Amino acid sequence: MTETESVDAIKACLGQRSIVLVGLMGCGKSSIGKRLAARMGLPFLDADEEIERAAAKSINEIFTDHGEAHFREGERKVISRLLANGPQVLATGGGAYMHPETRQKIREGGFCIWLRAELPVLMRRVGKRDTRPLLRSGNPEATMRKLMEARYPVYAEADLTIESRDEPHEVIVSEIINRTVQRCAQVTSHSPNPKDAVAPMTAAPLSETATEATATGTASRTVGVDLANRSYDVLIGTGLVRNAGALIKQRLGPVKCGIVTDENVARHHLAVLEASLKAEGMFAGSIILPPGEATKSFRELGPLCEKLLELGLERGDIVVPFGGGVIGDLAGFAAGILRRGVRFVQIPTSLLAQVDSSVGGKTGINTPQGKNLIGVFHQPNLVLADTDVLATLPEREVRAGYAEVAKYGLLGDADFFSWLEQNFRGVFGNSGPDLTHAIETSVKAKAAIVARDEHETGDRALLNLGHTFGHALEAWTGFSSRLLHGEGVSIGMCLAFRLSEELGLCPKGTAGRVTRHLKAAGLPVHINDIQGGKANADELMRLMAQDKKVSKGRLTFIMARDIGQAFITRDIDPEAVRAFLAREIGGCEIGG
Ligand SMILES: NC(=O)c1ccc[n+]([C@@H]2O[C@H](COP(=O)([O-])OP(=O)(O)OC[C@H]3O[C@@H](n4cnc5c(N)ncnc54)[C@H](O)[C@@H]3O)[C@@H](O)[C@H]2O)c1
């Protein structure tokens, strides 16, 4: 779709409604808003300027002469008047959206976008100006922090959140246009009635086939994991974190929830989740752990269990792992052993966790002897995969998660792999339909395998495609940032297909196709793509022998007869594998 087509689609969807920008001072509402309006061919209006014009006074003067309450009332009237004259791009003052009546007006007459920014970014931007009444006294940074705490949970009610970061404004404007048109596509493709295209976007369900659109959540897809009395749903969509309290209450009752998260996720998203649980009276407390694989350890597990007990969680209460696979595996394990097992709700925040680790009930930690060697099968009671949170996931992590998405195509769904070859760029876009489709297809594939073989006595091992090699490479790099889990899986899958081809198990050219696609997606595909030292075949064989997929001394390999036709075997000659790895490390390119 060209930008002109996107803009036309957004305008058709907006009808008379305006795009309303909300956010704290310094988040870029005016500067980004002006550029957005210019690119969309819409008028730009700044509510603060209109208020000054109407009052014939500056905002500082209105504050000084009449106080904040008077200003807010005037602001409400002016914004209501402006919204009656849409469509336009309307920038609002930082406090406008906090006023319940103004917020309601914006809901009715606008499509609301929150320009969210981190504290250092805001302070840098407002530092030089003296026009902000709320920052004129005391410690401006402390004031700004307080404003963030009070306002971010409310701003999170906006229809769309865009991270206003240190990038050129035009980049942010492109992101706004792309994500808004995706939202319009979701609304209009859902509805058989074209008139709905001009109904308020917030009122329309945000789903394509509306498997679920509740009063309290905006899940566009629901995938069931069918495990008799341990069955549960995976909700996939936008806005799930900000509705988590209501969704959990609706399905699991008014329970106390102890959140477990890491520092990165906490910085971006914890306030919204806490606010949502507090609104339902279900918040017990949050435990914030350091990010990274090292957190999946006995060292963190003990104190975590004790802190969960200190939060007062009882048997009927709930642990909420809120993070990537590391937090999900660790906190899921803690839930499995706390009071001999309490319920838990996974809220995965990385792509990898949304498509893989949050579903299926494998929980656990690493030890010096190897990865995931200690743990329990403990199924979650609900999974909320909110695609909005992926907006803050670093790009390298998104790519690593994509390896697990591609895995589902490679192991059992050739059509999905072909679809990914055509559409992978869309999957990398924020919260769009391609991303939702990829997550849903992946979760469905995983749910089907888990339902057949919950405890990995057979079929479930297929999910380890690429993992025997991948885990050995992760161990060789010391589980460090040299190689992310998904990157190890990407190289591992390429190795599995190349070895399959070399052993005559799959047609010539198959490994080349796999390698080409993963490389195009920005993933490493050869052992030698790992920076910082050359691997050694004997060392990798030794590490593979420690894998938990070893049985009676024989390694389990997932090989392939073709794309979408993986199979489990214990019949691969270790000497053939060692020689193959030696050739790979020697730099010999096969099928790549
Ligand atoms: N249980 C299973 O079935 C299963 C399956 C696959 C993988 N895993 C495990 O999952 C782990 C890997 O998971 P991962 O890739 O999610 O790693 P991770 O949990 O370490 O997350 C990756 C990084 O992204 C950050 N992050 C996560 N969400 C973010 C967000 N929304 N915004 C900004 N930063 C964010 C994290 O802080 C971390 O730095 C491994 O330990 C692996 O063994 C488990």
GROMACS .gro file of N, CA and C in nm, residues 211-273:
model
  189
  211THR      N    1  -1.329  -1.358   1.698
  211THR     CA    2  -1.348  -1.476   1.780
  211THR      C    3  -1.376  -1.433   1.923
  212GLU      N    4  -1.331  -1.314   1.960
  212GLU     CA    5  -1.363  -1.264   2.093
  212GLU      C    6  -1.354  -1.111   2.093
  213ALA      N    7  -1.457  -1.047   2.143
  213ALA     CA    8  -1.451  -0.902   2.162
  213ALA      C    9  -1.540  -0.874   2.281
  214THR      N   10  -1.479  -0.871   2.400
  214THR     CA   11  -1.557  -0.857   2.520
  214THR      C   12  -1.565  -0.711   2.560
  215ALA      N   13  -1.652  -0.684   2.657
  215ALA     CA   14  -1.662  -0.547   2.705
  215ALA      C   15  -1.533  -0.503   2.772
  216THR      N   16  -1.454  -0.599   2.819
  216THR     CA   17  -1.336  -0.563   2.896
  216THR      C   18  -1.206  -0.592   2.823
  217GLY      N   19  -1.211  -0.643   2.702
  217GLY     CA   20  -1.087  -0.675   2.635
  217GLY      C   21  -1.102  -0.663   2.486
  218THR      N   22  -0.992  -0.660   2.415
  218THR     CA   23  -0.998  -0.644   2.272
  218THR      C   24  -0.922  -0.756   2.203
  219ALA      N   25  -0.935  -0.878   2.257
  219ALA     CA   26  -0.867  -0.991   2.194
  219ALA      C   27  -0.926  -1.010   2.057
  220SER      N   28  -0.842  -1.014   1.953
  220SER     CA   29  -0.898  -1.035   1.821
  220SER      C   30  -0.899  -1.184   1.789
  221ARG      N   31  -0.819  -1.262   1.860
  221ARG     CA   32  -0.814  -1.406   1.835
  221ARG      C   33  -0.808  -1.481   1.967
  222THR      N   34  -0.874  -1.593   1.971
  222THR     CA   35  -0.862  -1.681   2.087
  222THR      C   36  -0.827  -1.819   2.039
  223VAL      N   37  -0.720  -1.875   2.094
  223VAL     CA   38  -0.683  -2.013   2.060
  223VAL      C   39  -0.697  -2.095   2.188
  224GLY      N   40  -0.768  -2.205   2.180
  224GLY     CA   41  -0.785  -2.291   2.298
  224GLY      C   42  -0.674  -2.396   2.304
  225VAL      N   43  -0.625  -2.421   2.424
  225VAL     CA   44  -0.530  -2.532   2.443
  225VAL      C   45  -0.610  -2.640   2.515
  226ASP      N   46  -0.632  -2.751   2.445
  226ASP     CA   47  -0.729  -2.851   2.490
  226ASP      C   48  -0.659  -2.959   2.572
  227LEU      N   49  -0.670  -2.947   2.705
  227LEU     CA   50  -0.601  -3.041   2.793
  227LEU      C   51  -0.696  -3.086   2.905
  228ALA      N   52  -0.811  -3.135   2.869
  228ALA     CA   53  -0.912  -3.182   2.966
  228ALA      C   54  -0.933  -3.077   3.075
  229ASN      N   55  -0.913  -3.114   3.203
  229ASN     CA   56  -0.943  -3.016   3.309
  229ASN      C   57  -0.832  -2.912   3.326
  230ARG      N   58  -0.728  -2.921   3.243
  230ARG     CA   59  -0.623  -2.817   3.248
  230ARG      C   60  -0.627  -2.730   3.121
  231SER      N   61  -0.741  -2.729   3.051
  231SER     CA   62  -0.753  -2.650   2.928
  231SER      C   63  -0.751  -2.501   2.960
  232TYR      N   64  -0.706  -2.422   2.866
  232TYR     CA   65  -0.706  -2.277   2.885
  232TYR      C   66  -0.705  -2.206   2.750
  233ASP      N   67  -0.727  -2.076   2.754
  233ASP     CA   68  -0.730  -1.996   2.631
  233ASP      C   69  -0.606  -1.909   2.619
  234VAL      N   70  -0.566  -1.887   2.495
  234VAL     CA   71  -0.461  -1.788   2.465
  234VAL      C   72  -0.532  -1.675   2.390
  235LEU      N   73  -0.537  -1.557   2.449
  235LEU     CA   74  -0.598  -1.442   2.381
  235LEU      C   75  -0.487  -1.365   2.311
  236ILE      N   76  -0.510  -1.333   2.184
  236ILE     CA   77  -0.409  -1.261   2.106
  236ILE      C   78  -0.473  -1.134   2.052
  237GLY      N   79  -0.414  -1.018   2.079
  237GLY     CA   80  -0.474  -0.895   2.029
  237GLY      C   81  -0.408  -0.773   2.091
  238THR      N   82  -0.475  -0.660   2.078
  238THR     CA   83  -0.421  -0.536   2.133
  238THR      C   84  -0.499  -0.498   2.259
  239GLY      N   85  -0.437  -0.417   2.342
  239GLY     CA   86  -0.507  -0.362   2.459
  239GLY      C   87  -0.529  -0.463   2.572
  240LEU      N   88  -0.464  -0.580   2.563
  240LEU     CA   89  -0.492  -0.683   2.664
  240LEU      C   90  -0.427  -0.651   2.799
  241VAL      N   91  -0.311  -0.585   2.797
  241VAL     CA   92  -0.246  -0.554   2.925
  241VAL      C   93  -0.330  -0.452   3.001
  242ARG      N   94  -0.379  -0.353   2.931
  242ARG     CA   95  -0.455  -0.252   3.005
  242ARG      C   96  -0.592  -0.304   3.049
  243ASN      N   97  -0.634  -0.416   2.994
  243ASN     CA   98  -0.760  -0.478   3.040
  243ASN      C   99  -0.736  -0.606   3.118
  244ALA      N  100  -0.609  -0.631   3.156
  244ALA     CA  101  -0.576  -0.761   3.217
  244ALA      C  102  -0.658  -0.787   3.343
  245GLY      N  103  -0.674  -0.686   3.427
  245GLY     CA  104  -0.747  -0.705   3.552
  245GLY      C  105  -0.887  -0.757   3.525
  246ALA      N  106  -0.958  -0.690   3.435
  246ALA     CA  107  -1.096  -0.731   3.406
  246ALA      C  108  -1.099  -0.868   3.339
  247LEU      N  109  -1.004  -0.895   3.249
  247LEU     CA  110  -1.004  -1.026   3.180
  247LEU      C  111  -0.977  -1.139   3.278
  248ILE      N  112  -0.883  -1.117   3.369
  248ILE     CA  113  -0.851  -1.222   3.467
  248ILE      C  114  -0.971  -1.244   3.559
  249LYS      N  115  -1.029  -1.133   3.603
  249LYS     CA  116  -1.144  -1.143   3.694
  249LYS      C  117  -1.260  -1.219   3.627
  250GLN      N  118  -1.284  -1.182   3.500
  250GLN     CA  119  -1.392  -1.245   3.424
  250GLN      C  120  -1.374  -1.397   3.418
  251ARG      N  121  -1.251  -1.443   3.401
  251ARG     CA  122  -1.229  -1.586   3.378
  251ARG      C  123  -1.189  -1.663   3.503
  252LEU      N  124  -1.117  -1.597   3.596
  252LEU     CA  125  -1.062  -1.671   3.709
  252LEU      C  126  -1.112  -1.620   3.844
  253GLY      N  127  -1.197  -1.519   3.841
  253GLY     CA  128  -1.254  -1.468   3.966
  253GLY      C  129  -1.172  -1.354   4.026
  254PRO      N  130  -1.225  -1.293   4.133
  254PRO     CA  131  -1.156  -1.178   4.194
  254PRO      C  132  -1.044  -1.225   4.286
  255VAL      N  133  -0.929  -1.256   4.224
  255VAL     CA  134  -0.816  -1.314   4.298
  255VAL      C  135  -0.708  -1.208   4.320
  256LYS      N  136  -0.615  -1.238   4.411
  256LYS     CA  137  -0.498  -1.150   4.425
  256LYS      C  138  -0.392  -1.193   4.323
  257CYS      N  139  -0.324  -1.096   4.263
  257CYS     CA  140  -0.225  -1.127   4.160
  257CYS      C  141  -0.089  -1.072   4.199
  258GLY      N  142   0.012  -1.158   4.199
  258GLY     CA  143   0.151  -1.115   4.221
  258GLY      C  144   0.223  -1.113   4.087
  259ILE      N  145   0.266  -0.994   4.046
  259ILE     CA  146   0.332  -0.982   3.915
  259ILE      C  147   0.481  -1.012   3.932
  260VAL      N  148   0.537  -1.089   3.837
  260VAL     CA  149   0.682  -1.108   3.831
  260VAL      C  150   0.728  -1.057   3.696
  261THR      N  151   0.825  -0.968   3.696
  261THR     CA  152   0.867  -0.910   3.569
  261THR      C  153   1.016  -0.881   3.572
  262ASP      N  154   1.071  -0.828   3.461
  262ASP     CA  155   1.212  -0.787   3.466
  262ASP      C  156   1.222  -0.635   3.445
  263GLU      N  157   1.344  -0.584   3.466
  263GLU     CA  158   1.360  -0.437   3.468
  263GLU      C  159   1.318  -0.373   3.336
  264ASN      N  160   1.349  -0.438   3.224
  264ASN     CA  161   1.317  -0.377   3.094
  264ASN      C  162   1.166  -0.367   3.074
  265VAL      N  163   1.098  -0.476   3.103
  265VAL     CA  164   0.952  -0.477   3.082
  265VAL      C  165   0.887  -0.382   3.182
  266ALA      N  166   0.939  -0.381   3.305
  266ALA     CA  167   0.882  -0.292   3.408
  266ALA      C  168   0.890  -0.147   3.363
  267ARG      N  169   1.005  -0.110   3.306
  267ARG     CA  170   1.025   0.030   3.266
  267ARG      C  171   0.918   0.072   3.164
  268HIS      N  172   0.886  -0.016   3.074
  268HIS     CA  173   0.794   0.023   2.966
  268HIS      C  174   0.646   0.000   3.000
  269HIS      N  175   0.615  -0.108   3.071
  269HIS     CA  176   0.475  -0.151   3.074
  269HIS      C  177   0.415  -0.180   3.211
  270LEU      N  178   0.498  -0.180   3.317
  270LEU     CA  179   0.444  -0.228   3.445
  270LEU      C  180   0.333  -0.138   3.499
  271ALA      N  181   0.348  -0.007   3.482
  271ALA     CA  182   0.249   0.086   3.538
  271ALA      C  183   0.109   0.055   3.485
  272VAL      N  184   0.102   0.021   3.355
  272VAL     CA  185  -0.029  -0.006   3.293
  272VAL      C  186  -0.089  -0.134   3.352
  273LEU      N  187  -0.007  -0.238   3.366
  273LEU     CA  188  -0.060  -0.364   3.421
  273LEU      C  189  -0.102  -0.346   3.567
   0.00000   0.00000   0.00000
